[in-house]
Amino acid sequence: AQSVAQPEDQVNVAEGNPLTVKCTYSVSGNPYLFWYVQYPNRGLQFLLKYITGDNLVKGSYGFEAEFNKSQTSFHLKKPSALVSDSALYFCSCGNQFYFGTGTSLTVIP
Amino acid sequence: DVKVTQSSRYLVKRTGEKVFLECVQDMDHENMFWYRQDPGLGLRLIYFSYDVKMKEKGDIPEGYSVSREKKERFSLILESASTNQTSMYLCASKTGPNTEAFFGQGTRLTVV
């Protein structure tokens, strides 16, 4: 069975500070991991994915994610948060069958 | 750019009505998905299709059916709408098994 978990429902960070949104996975075999962002009343937009290769994956809008096999984690990061980054973030694994419950990110001006 | 279009942004239906949610993609993707999104539960897969006339149940298929007569169109059908089907419904499409999905803008369905 495959699953992902997002342990934090809500993350608050000050503008300009680094942000981290956490995701852990449970996948047999090679994990294929994805991050998506959802703005209010919109569908999800793809940010980045890990298939194989470098553990640090770079994506859209300055986001990156670190794959850690020993900790079974795939945390989303950004060095300097913007107010416009405030949104709902989802991680996903496998063939997009499984999504986390989402983390609401609020960047405080 | 890939475009996934859902026929309605907002719908209000009465209990017991038959409801059709339509989704069209313009990039010749083989795979299409229907999810529902509820606060605290994330996205849950209702049905998916990997080819025309093919369908597979997801985690929560009860009370729903789907139709895929053409590659670009994937319809979700609520046979007899109930209030517990009030939700945001999201359609998505993608190509191969490890590629990212492209989502429609969502349909917020309210059943009264």
JSON list of C-alpha atoms in Angstrom, two decimals:
[
{"chain": "A", "resi": 1, "resn": "ALA", "atom": "CA", "xyz": [0.00, 0.00, 0.00]},
{"chain": "A", "resi": 2, "resn": "GLN", "atom": "CA", "xyz": [1.09, 3.55, -0.63]},
{"chain": "A", "resi": 3, "resn": "SER", "atom": "CA", "xyz": [0.33, 6.64, 1.38]},
{"chain": "A", "resi": 4, "resn": "VAL", "atom": "CA", "xyz": [1.56, 10.09, 2.23]},
{"chain": "A", "resi": 5, "resn": "ALA", "atom": "CA", "xyz": [1.06, 12.08, 5.41]},
{"chain": "A", "resi": 6, "resn": "GLN", "atom": "CA", "xyz": [1.23, 15.79, 6.08]},
{"chain": "A", "resi": 7, "resn": "PRO", "atom": "CA", "xyz": [1.61, 16.15, 9.85]},
{"chain": "A", "resi": 8, "resn": "GLU", "atom": "CA", "xyz": [0.80, 19.86, 10.00]},
{"chain": "A", "resi": 9, "resn": "ASP", "atom": "CA", "xyz": [-2.61, 21.27, 9.11]},
{"chain": "A", "resi": 10, "resn": "GLN", "atom": "CA", "xyz": [-1.38, 24.84, 9.36]},
{"chain": "A", "resi": 11, "resn": "VAL", "atom": "CA", "xyz": [2.00, 26.52, 9.00]},
{"chain": "A", "resi": 12, "resn": "ASN", "atom": "CA", "xyz": [2.57, 30.21, 9.68]},
{"chain": "A", "resi": 13, "resn": "VAL", "atom": "CA", "xyz": [5.76, 31.98, 8.69]},
{"chain": "A", "resi": 14, "resn": "ALA", "atom": "CA", "xyz": [6.87, 35.59, 8.51]},
{"chain": "A", "resi": 15, "resn": "GLU", "atom": "CA", "xyz": [7.51, 37.11, 5.11]},
{"chain": "A", "resi": 16, "resn": "GLY", "atom": "CA", "xyz": [11.17, 36.79, 4.17]},
{"chain": "A", "resi": 17, "resn": "ASN", "atom": "CA", "xyz": [11.78, 33.82, 6.46]},
{"chain": "A", "resi": 18, "resn": "PRO", "atom": "CA", "xyz": [12.44, 30.31, 5.16]},
{"chain": "A", "resi": 19, "resn": "LEU", "atom": "CA", "xyz": [9.46, 27.99, 5.03]},
{"chain": "A", "resi": 20, "resn": "THR", "atom": "CA", "xyz": [9.09, 24.23, 5.28]},
{"chain": "A", "resi": 21, "resn": "VAL", "atom": "CA", "xyz": [5.99, 22.16, 4.62]},
{"chain": "A", "resi": 22, "resn": "LYS", "atom": "CA", "xyz": [6.40, 18.56, 5.72]},
{"chain": "A", "resi": 23, "resn": "CYS", "atom": "CA", "xyz": [5.46, 15.32, 3.98]},
{"chain": "A", "resi": 24, "resn": "THR", "atom": "CA", "xyz": [6.30, 11.74, 4.84]},
{"chain": "A", "resi": 25, "resn": "TYR", "atom": "CA", "xyz": [5.60, 8.77, 2.65]},
{"chain": "A", "resi": 26, "resn": "SER", "atom": "CA", "xyz": [5.03, 5.06, 2.85]},
{"chain": "A", "resi": 27, "resn": "VAL", "atom": "CA", "xyz": [5.74, 3.47, -0.49]},
{"chain": "A", "resi": 28, "resn": "SER", "atom": "CA", "xyz": [6.98, 0.07, -1.50]},
{"chain": "A", "resi": 29, "resn": "GLY", "atom": "CA", "xyz": [9.59, 0.19, -4.21]},
{"chain": "A", "resi": 30, "resn": "ASN", "atom": "CA", "xyz": [10.78, 3.43, -5.78]},
{"chain": "A", "resi": 31, "resn": "PRO", "atom": "CA", "xyz": [8.80, 6.40, -4.57]},
{"chain": "A", "resi": 32, "resn": "TYR", "atom": "CA", "xyz": [7.45, 8.88, -7.06]},
{"chain": "A", "resi": 33, "resn": "LEU", "atom": "CA", "xyz": [6.59, 12.00, -5.10]},
{"chain": "A", "resi": 34, "resn": "PHE", "atom": "CA", "xyz": [4.88, 15.23, -6.07]},
{"chain": "A", "resi": 35, "resn": "TRP", "atom": "CA", "xyz": [3.98, 18.59, -4.58]},
{"chain": "A", "resi": 36, "resn": "TYR", "atom": "CA", "xyz": [0.99, 20.67, -5.64]},
{"chain": "A", "resi": 37, "resn": "VAL", "atom": "CA", "xyz": [-0.34, 24.08, -4.60]},
{"chain": "A", "resi": 38, "resn": "GLN", "atom": "CA", "xyz": [-3.98, 25.18, -4.48]},
{"chain": "A", "resi": 39, "resn": "TYR", "atom": "CA", "xyz": [-5.08, 28.79, -4.36]},
{"chain": "A", "resi": 40, "resn": "PRO", "atom": "CA", "xyz": [-8.60, 29.61, -3.10]},
{"chain": "A", "resi": 41, "resn": "ASN", "atom": "CA", "xyz": [-11.40, 28.26, -5.28]},
{"chain": "A", "resi": 42, "resn": "ARG", "atom": "CA", "xyz": [-8.97, 26.84, -7.81]},
{"chain": "A", "resi": 43, "resn": "GLY", "atom": "CA", "xyz": [-7.71, 23.44, -8.87]},
{"chain": "A", "resi": 44, "resn": "LEU", "atom": "CA", "xyz": [-4.29, 22.14, -7.93]},
{"chain": "A", "resi": 45, "resn": "GLN", "atom": "CA", "xyz": [-1.15, 23.29, -9.72]},
{"chain": "A", "resi": 46, "resn": "PHE", "atom": "CA", "xyz": [1.96, 21.16, -10.03]},
{"chain": "A", "resi": 47, "resn": "LEU", "atom": "CA", "xyz": [5.08, 22.47, -8.25]},
{"chain": "A", "resi": 48, "resn": "LEU", "atom": "CA", "xyz": [7.72, 19.75, -8.48]},
{"chain": "A", "resi": 49, "resn": "LYS", "atom": "CA", "xyz": [8.35, 16.02, -8.45]},
{"chain": "A", "resi": 50, "resn": "TYR", "atom": "CA", "xyz": [10.94, 13.47, -7.41]},
{"chain": "A", "resi": 51, "resn": "ILE", "atom": "CA", "xyz": [11.37, 10.43, -9.61]},
{"chain": "A", "resi": 52, "resn": "THR", "atom": "CA", "xyz": [15.04, 9.55, -9.23]},
{"chain": "A", "resi": 53, "resn": "GLY", "atom": "CA", "xyz": [18.42, 11.24, -9.06]},
{"chain": "A", "resi": 54, "resn": "ASP", "atom": "CA", "xyz": [19.36, 14.25, -6.94]},
{"chain": "A", "resi": 55, "resn": "ASN", "atom": "CA", "xyz": [17.75, 14.39, -3.54]},
{"chain": "A", "resi": 56, "resn": "LEU", "atom": "CA", "xyz": [17.16, 18.14, -3.88]},
{"chain": "A", "resi": 57, "resn": "VAL", "atom": "CA", "xyz": [14.51, 18.89, -6.47]},
{"chain": "A", "resi": 58, "resn": "LYS", "atom": "CA", "xyz": [13.86, 22.40, -7.74]},
{"chain": "A", "resi": 59, "resn": "GLY", "atom": "CA", "xyz": [10.45, 23.48, -8.94]},
{"chain": "A", "resi": 60, "resn": "SER", "atom": "CA", "xyz": [8.22, 26.40, -9.79]},
{"chain": "A", "resi": 61, "resn": "TYR", "atom": "CA", "xyz": [8.05, 29.78, -7.99]},
{"chain": "A", "resi": 62, "resn": "GLY", "atom": "CA", "xyz": [11.36, 29.24, -6.16]},
{"chain": "A", "resi": 63, "resn": "PHE", "atom": "CA", "xyz": [10.21, 26.12, -4.31]},
{"chain": "A", "resi": 64, "resn": "GLU", "atom": "CA", "xyz": [12.39, 23.10, -3.77]},
{"chain": "A", "resi": 65, "resn": "ALA", "atom": "CA", "xyz": [11.98, 19.79, -1.99]},
{"chain": "A", "resi": 66, "resn": "GLU", "atom": "CA", "xyz": [14.38, 17.47, -0.27]},
{"chain": "A", "resi": 67, "resn": "PHE", "atom": "CA", "xyz": [13.97, 13.73, -0.65]},
{"chain": "A", "resi": 68, "resn": "ASN", "atom": "CA", "xyz": [15.27, 11.81, 2.36]},
{"chain": "A", "resi": 69, "resn": "LYS", "atom": "CA", "xyz": [15.08, 8.06, 1.97]},
{"chain": "A", "resi": 70, "resn": "SER", "atom": "CA", "xyz": [16.18, 7.18, 5.50]},
{"chain": "A", "resi": 71, "resn": "GLN", "atom": "CA", "xyz": [13.50, 9.40, 7.03]},
{"chain": "A", "resi": 72, "resn": "THR", "atom": "CA", "xyz": [10.96, 8.64, 4.28]},
{"chain": "A", "resi": 73, "resn": "SER", "atom": "CA", "xyz": [10.33, 12.34, 3.91]},
{"chain": "A", "resi": 74, "resn": "PHE", "atom": "CA", "xyz": [9.83, 14.79, 1.07]},
{"chain": "A", "resi": 75, "resn": "HIS", "atom": "CA", "xyz": [9.63, 18.24, 2.64]},
{"chain": "A", "resi": 76, "resn": "LEU", "atom": "CA", "xyz": [8.83, 21.31, 0.58]},
{"chain": "A", "resi": 77, "resn": "LYS", "atom": "CA", "xyz": [11.04, 24.33, 1.18]},
{"chain": "A", "resi": 78, "resn": "LYS", "atom": "CA", "xyz": [11.59, 27.90, 0.11]},
{"chain": "A", "resi": 79, "resn": "PRO", "atom": "CA", "xyz": [14.45, 30.10, 1.31]},
{"chain": "A", "resi": 80, "resn": "SER", "atom": "CA", "xyz": [12.41, 33.31, 1.56]},
{"chain": "A", "resi": 81, "resn": "ALA", "atom": "CA", "xyz": [8.62, 33.25, 1.87]},
{"chain": "A", "resi": 82, "resn": "LEU", "atom": "CA", "xyz": [6.33, 35.68, 0.07]},
{"chain": "A", "resi": 83, "resn": "VAL", "atom": "CA", "xyz": [2.84, 36.73, 1.10]},
{"chain": "A", "resi": 84, "resn": "SER", "atom": "CA", "xyz": [1.67, 35.38, -2.27]},
{"chain": "A", "resi": 85, "resn": "ASP", "atom": "CA", "xyz": [2.86, 31.90, -1.23]},
{"chain": "A", "resi": 86, "resn": "SER", "atom": "CA", "xyz": [-0.11, 31.69, 1.15]},
{"chain": "A", "resi": 87, "resn": "ALA", "atom": "CA", "xyz": [-2.13, 28.73, -0.12]},
{"chain": "A", "resi": 88, "resn": "LEU", "atom": "CA", "xyz": [-2.95, 25.09, 0.48]},
{"chain": "A", "resi": 89, "resn": "TYR", "atom": "CA", "xyz": [-0.19, 22.59, -0.29]},
{"chain": "A", "resi": 90, "resn": "PHE", "atom": "CA", "xyz": [-0.57, 18.90, -1.04]},
{"chain": "A", "resi": 91, "resn": "CYS", "atom": "CA", "xyz": [1.95, 16.13, -1.45]},
{"chain": "A", "resi": 92, "resn": "SER", "atom": "CA", "xyz": [1.16, 13.07, -3.51]},
{"chain": "A", "resi": 93, "resn": "CYS", "atom": "CA", "xyz": [2.73, 9.73, -4.34]},
{"chain": "A", "resi": 94, "resn": "GLY", "atom": "CA", "xyz": [2.55, 7.08, -6.98]},
{"chain": "A", "resi": 95, "resn": "ASN", "atom": "CA", "xyz": [0.20, 7.54, -9.86]},
{"chain": "A", "resi": 96, "resn": "GLN", "atom": "CA", "xyz": [-1.59, 10.48, -8.19]},
{"chain": "A", "resi": 97, "resn": "PHE", "atom": "CA", "xyz": [-3.86, 8.05, -6.41]},
{"chain": "A", "resi": 98, "resn": "TYR", "atom": "CA", "xyz": [-2.85, 9.19, -2.96]},
{"chain": "A", "resi": 99, "resn": "PHE", "atom": "CA", "xyz": [-2.74, 12.71, -1.59]},
{"chain": "A", "resi": 100, "resn": "GLY", "atom": "CA", "xyz": [-1.97, 14.07, 1.84]},
{"chain": "A", "resi": 101, "resn": "THR", "atom": "CA", "xyz": [-4.62, 15.96, 3.78]},
{"chain": "A", "resi": 102, "resn": "GLY", "atom": "CA", "xyz": [-3.06, 19.29, 2.89]},
{"chain": "A", "resi": 103, "resn": "THR", "atom": "CA", "xyz": [-1.19, 22.00, 4.77]},
{"chain": "A", "resi": 104, "resn": "SER", "atom": "CA", "xyz": [-2.46, 25.55, 4.84]},
{"chain": "A", "resi": 105, "resn": "LEU", "atom": "CA", "xyz": [0.46, 27.96, 4.61]},
{"chain": "A", "resi": 106, "resn": "THR", "atom": "CA", "xyz": [0.03, 31.53, 5.79]},
{"chain": "A", "resi": 107, "resn": "VAL", "atom": "CA", "xyz": [2.82, 34.02, 5.20]},
{"chain": "A", "resi": 108, "resn": "ILE", "atom": "CA", "xyz": [2.50, 36.95, 7.54]},
{"chain": "A", "resi": 109, "resn": "PRO", "atom": "CA", "xyz": [3.55, 40.38, 6.21]},
{"chain": "B", "resi": 1, "resn": "ASP", "atom": "CA", "xyz": [-0.55, 24.75, -22.13]},
{"chain": "B", "resi": 2, "resn": "VAL", "atom": "CA", "xyz": [-2.61, 21.81, -21.00]},
{"chain": "B", "resi": 3, "resn": "LYS", "atom": "CA", "xyz": [-6.15, 22.74, -20.25]},
{"chain": "B", "resi": 4, "resn": "VAL", "atom": "CA", "xyz": [-8.58, 20.74, -18.16]},
{"chain": "B", "resi": 5, "resn": "THR", "atom": "CA", "xyz": [-12.03, 22.25, -18.14]},
{"chain": "B", "resi": 6, "resn": "GLN", "atom": "CA", "xyz": [-14.86, 21.37, -15.81]},
{"chain": "B", "resi": 7, "resn": "SER", "atom": "CA", "xyz": [-18.30, 22.31, -17.05]},
{"chain": "B", "resi": 8, "resn": "SER", "atom": "CA", "xyz": [-19.47, 24.16, -13.93]},
{"chain": "B", "resi": 9, "resn": "ARG", "atom": "CA", "xyz": [-17.79, 26.09, -11.13]},
{"chain": "B", "resi": 10, "resn": "TYR", "atom": "CA", "xyz": [-20.80, 25.96, -8.82]},
{"chain": "B", "resi": 11, "resn": "LEU", "atom": "CA", "xyz": [-23.83, 23.68, -8.78]},
{"chain": "B", "resi": 12, "resn": "VAL", "atom": "CA", "xyz": [-26.78, 23.40, -6.46]},
{"chain": "B", "resi": 13, "resn": "LYS", "atom": "CA", "xyz": [-28.88, 20.26, -6.76]},
{"chain": "B", "resi": 14, "resn": "ARG", "atom": "CA", "xyz": [-31.71, 18.69, -4.83]},
{"chain": "B", "resi": 15, "resn": "THR", "atom": "CA", "xyz": [-31.53, 15.40, -2.96]},
{"chain": "B", "resi": 16, "resn": "GLY", "atom": "CA", "xyz": [-32.37, 12.50, -5.27]},
{"chain": "B", "resi": 17, "resn": "GLU", "atom": "CA", "xyz": [-31.48, 14.29, -8.49]},
{"chain": "B", "resi": 18, "resn": "LYS", "atom": "CA", "xyz": [-29.17, 12.68, -11.03]},
{"chain": "B", "resi": 19, "resn": "VAL", "atom": "CA", "xyz": [-26.13, 14.93, -11.44]},
{"chain": "B", "resi": 20, "resn": "PHE", "atom": "CA", "xyz": [-23.59, 15.03, -14.25]},
{"chain": "B", "resi": 21, "resn": "LEU", "atom": "CA", "xyz": [-20.17, 16.62, -13.85]},
{"chain": "B", "resi": 22, "resn": "GLU", "atom": "CA", "xyz": [-18.26, 16.98, -17.08]},
{"chain": "B", "resi": 23, "resn": "CYS", "atom": "CA", "xyz": [-14.53, 17.25, -17.62]},
{"chain": "B", "resi": 24, "resn": "VAL", "atom": "CA", "xyz": [-12.68, 17.84, -20.88]},
{"chain": "B", "resi": 25, "resn": "GLN", "atom": "CA", "xyz": [-8.91, 17.89, -21.49]},
{"chain": "B", "resi": 26, "resn": "ASP", "atom": "CA", "xyz": [-7.19, 19.10, -24.65]},
{"chain": "B", "resi": 27, "resn": "MET", "atom": "CA", "xyz": [-3.82, 17.32, -24.48]},
{"chain": "B", "resi": 28, "resn": "ASP", "atom": "CA", "xyz": [-4.67, 13.78, -25.57]},
{"chain": "B", "resi": 29, "resn": "HIS", "atom": "CA", "xyz": [-3.90, 12.39, -22.11]},
{"chain": "B", "resi": 30, "resn": "GLU", "atom": "CA", "xyz": [-4.63, 8.73, -21.54]},
{"chain": "B", "resi": 31, "resn": "ASN", "atom": "CA", "xyz": [-5.32, 8.99, -17.82]},
{"chain": "B", "resi": 32, "resn": "MET", "atom": "CA", "xyz": [-8.15, 10.92, -16.24]},
{"chain": "B", "resi": 33, "resn": "PHE", "atom": "CA", "xyz": [-9.24, 11.14, -12.62]},
{"chain": "B", "resi": 34, "resn": "TRP", "atom": "CA", "xyz": [-12.11, 12.33, -10.46]},
{"chain": "B", "resi": 35, "resn": "TYR", "atom": "CA", "xyz": [-11.50, 13.35, -6.85]},
{"chain": "B", "resi": 36, "resn": "ARG", "atom": "CA", "xyz": [-13.52, 14.93, -4.14]},
{"chain": "B", "resi": 37, "resn": "GLN", "atom": "CA", "xyz": [-11.92, 17.38, -1.75]},
{"chain": "B", "resi": 38, "resn": "ASP", "atom": "CA", "xyz": [-13.18, 17.89, 1.78]},
{"chain": "B", "resi": 39, "resn": "PRO", "atom": "CA", "xyz": [-11.59, 19.92, 4.59]},
{"chain": "B", "resi": 40, "resn": "GLY", "atom": "CA", "xyz": [-9.27, 17.82, 6.70]},
{"chain": "B", "resi": 41, "resn": "LEU", "atom": "CA", "xyz": [-9.52, 14.86, 4.35]},
{"chain": "B", "resi": 42, "resn": "GLY", "atom": "CA", "xyz": [-7.51, 16.12, 1.41]},
{"chain": "B", "resi": 43, "resn": "LEU", "atom": "CA", "xyz": [-8.22, 14.67, -2.02]},
{"chain": "B", "resi": 44, "resn": "ARG", "atom": "CA", "xyz": [-9.83, 11.27, -2.26]},
{"chain": "B", "resi": 45, "resn": "LEU", "atom": "CA", "xyz": [-9.95, 9.35, -5.51]},
{"chain": "B", "resi": 46, "resn": "ILE", "atom": "CA", "xyz": [-13.43, 8.42, -6.71]},
{"chain": "B", "resi": 47, "resn": "TYR", "atom": "CA", "xyz": [-12.71, 6.86, -10.12]},
{"chain": "B", "resi": 48, "resn": "PHE", "atom": "CA", "xyz": [-10.01, 6.93, -12.72]},
{"chain": "B", "resi": 49, "resn": "SER", "atom": "CA", "xyz": [-9.73, 5.91, -16.34]},
{"chain": "B", "resi": 50, "resn": "TYR", "atom": "CA", "xyz": [-6.61, 4.94, -18.28]},
{"chain": "B", "resi": 51, "resn": "ASP", "atom": "CA", "xyz": [-8.27, 4.63, -21.68]},
{"chain": "B", "resi": 52, "resn": "VAL", "atom": "CA", "xyz": [-11.52, 5.15, -23.52]},
{"chain": "B", "resi": 53, "resn": "LYS", "atom": "CA", "xyz": [-14.32, 3.03, -22.10]},
{"chain": "B", "resi": 54, "resn": "MET", "atom": "CA", "xyz": [-12.03, 1.85, -19.29]},
{"chain": "B", "resi": 55, "resn": "LYS", "atom": "CA", "xyz": [-12.66, 2.75, -15.66]},
{"chain": "B", "resi": 56, "resn": "GLU", "atom": "CA", "xyz": [-11.37, 1.72, -12.29]},
{"chain": "B", "resi": 57, "resn": "LYS", "atom": "CA", "xyz": [-12.74, 2.37, -8.83]},
{"chain": "B", "resi": 58, "resn": "GLY", "atom": "CA", "xyz": [-10.80, 4.55, -6.47]},
{"chain": "B", "resi": 59, "resn": "ASP", "atom": "CA", "xyz": [-11.13, 4.74, -2.72]},
{"chain": "B", "resi": 60, "resn": "ILE", "atom": "CA", "xyz": [-14.68, 6.10, -2.51]},
{"chain": "B", "resi": 61, "resn": "PRO", "atom": "CA", "xyz": [-16.74, 5.01, -5.55]},
{"chain": "B", "resi": 62, "resn": "GLU", "atom": "CA", "xyz": [-20.01, 4.38, -3.70]},
{"chain": "B", "resi": 63, "resn": "GLY", "atom": "CA", "xyz": [-22.81, 6.55, -5.01]},
{"chain": "B", "resi": 64, "resn": "TYR", "atom": "CA", "xyz": [-20.89, 7.54, -8.13]},
{"chain": "B", "resi": 65, "resn": "SER", "atom": "CA", "xyz": [-20.37, 6.23, -11.63]},
{"chain": "B", "resi": 66, "resn": "VAL", "atom": "CA", "xyz": [-18.30, 7.47, -14.57]},
{"chain": "B", "resi": 67, "resn": "SER", "atom": "CA", "xyz": [-18.33, 7.48, -18.32]},
{"chain": "B", "resi": 68, "resn": "ARG", "atom": "CA", "xyz": [-15.53, 7.86, -20.82]},
{"chain": "B", "resi": 69, "resn": "GLU", "atom": "CA", "xyz": [-16.82, 7.53, -24.35]},
{"chain": "B", "resi": 70, "resn": "LYS", "atom": "CA", "xyz": [-14.17, 9.79, -25.87]},
{"chain": "B", "resi": 71, "resn": "LYS", "atom": "CA", "xyz": [-10.55, 10.20, -24.88]},
{"chain": "B", "resi": 72, "resn": "GLU", "atom": "CA", "xyz": [-10.87, 13.89, -24.04]},
{"chain": "B", "resi": 73, "resn": "ARG", "atom": "CA", "xyz": [-14.01, 13.65, -21.90]},
{"chain": "B", "resi": 74, "resn": "PHE", "atom": "CA", "xyz": [-14.54, 12.03, -18.50]},
{"chain": "B", "resi": 75, "resn": "SER", "atom": "CA", "xyz": [-17.91, 12.40, -16.81]},
{"chain": "B", "resi": 76, "resn": "LEU", "atom": "CA", "xyz": [-18.79, 11.83, -13.17]},
{"chain": "B", "resi": 77, "resn": "ILE", "atom": "CA", "xyz": [-22.37, 10.84, -12.43]},
{"chain": "B", "resi": 78, "resn": "LEU", "atom": "CA", "xyz": [-24.14, 11.00, -9.11]},
{"chain": "B", "resi": 79, "resn": "GLU", "atom": "CA", "xyz": [-26.98, 8.57, -9.59]},
{"chain": "B", "resi": 80, "resn": "SER", "atom": "CA", "xyz": [-29.11, 9.97, -6.78]},
{"chain": "B", "resi": 81, "resn": "ALA", "atom": "CA", "xyz": [-27.54, 12.96, -5.09]},
{"chain": "B", "resi": 82, "resn": "SER", "atom": "CA", "xyz": [-27.41, 13.03, -1.31]},
{"chain": "B", "resi": 83, "resn": "THR", "atom": "CA", "xyz": [-26.41, 15.76, 1.11]},
{"chain": "B", "resi": 84, "resn": "ASN", "atom": "CA", "xyz": [-23.22, 13.90, 2.06]},
{"chain": "B", "resi": 85, "resn": "GLN", "atom": "CA", "xyz": [-22.06, 14.36, -1.52]},
{"chain": "B", "resi": 86, "resn": "THR", "atom": "CA", "xyz": [-21.82, 18.10, -1.01]},
{"chain": "B", "resi": 87, "resn": "SER", "atom": "CA", "xyz": [-18.16, 18.74, -1.78]},
{"chain": "B", "resi": 88, "resn": "MET", "atom": "CA", "xyz": [-15.57, 20.18, -4.14]},
{"chain": "B", "resi": 89, "resn": "TYR", "atom": "CA", "xyz": [-15.03, 17.88, -7.12]},
{"chain": "B", "resi": 90, "resn": "LEU", "atom": "CA", "xyz": [-11.77, 17.98, -9.03]},
{"chain": "B", "resi": 91, "resn": "CYS", "atom": "CA", "xyz": [-10.97, 16.43, -12.37]},
{"chain": "B", "resi": 92, "resn": "ALA", "atom": "CA", "xyz": [-7.39, 15.77, -13.51]},
{"chain": "B", "resi": 93, "resn": "SER", "atom": "CA", "xyz": [-5.56, 14.29, -16.45]},
{"chain": "B", "resi": 94, "resn": "LYS", "atom": "CA", "xyz": [-2.03, 13.06, -17.12]},
{"chain": "B", "resi": 95, "resn": "THR", "atom": "CA", "xyz": [0.03, 11.03, -19.55]},
{"chain": "B", "resi": 96, "resn": "GLY", "atom": "CA", "xyz": [2.28, 8.29, -18.18]},
{"chain": "B", "resi": 97, "resn": "PRO", "atom": "CA", "xyz": [2.37, 6.71, -14.71]},
{"chain": "B", "resi": 98, "resn": "ASN", "atom": "CA", "xyz": [5.04, 8.98, -13.20]},
{"chain": "B", "resi": 99, "resn": "THR", "atom": "CA", "xyz": [4.06, 12.27, -14.71]},
{"chain": "B", "resi": 100, "resn": "GLU", "atom": "CA", "xyz": [2.35, 15.17, -13.02]},
{"chain": "B", "resi": 101, "resn": "ALA", "atom": "CA", "xyz": [-1.38, 15.68, -13.18]},
{"chain": "B", "resi": 102, "resn": "PHE", "atom": "CA", "xyz": [-3.16, 18.71, -14.58]},
{"chain": "B", "resi": 103, "resn": "PHE", "atom": "CA", "xyz": [-6.28, 19.77, -12.71]},
{"chain": "B", "resi": 104, "resn": "GLY", "atom": "CA", "xyz": [-9.47, 21.51, -13.63]},
{"chain": "B", "resi": 105, "resn": "GLN", "atom": "CA", "xyz": [-10.66, 24.50, -11.62]},
{"chain": "B", "resi": 106, "resn": "GLY", "atom": "CA", "xyz": [-13.06, 22.40, -9.58]},
{"chain": "B", "resi": 107, "resn": "THR", "atom": "CA", "xyz": [-16.83, 22.17, -9.21]},
{"chain": "B", "resi": 108, "resn": "ARG", "atom": "CA", "xyz": [-18.31, 23.07, -5.87]},
{"chain": "B", "resi": 109, "resn": "LEU", "atom": "CA", "xyz": [-21.46, 20.99, -5.58]},
{"chain": "B", "resi": 110, "resn": "THR", "atom": "CA", "xyz": [-24.08, 21.64, -2.95]},
{"chain": "B", "resi": 111, "resn": "VAL", "atom": "CA", "xyz": [-26.88, 19.12, -2.47]},
{"chain": "B", "resi": 112, "resn": "VAL", "atom": "CA", "xyz": [-29.88, 20.47, -0.60]}
]
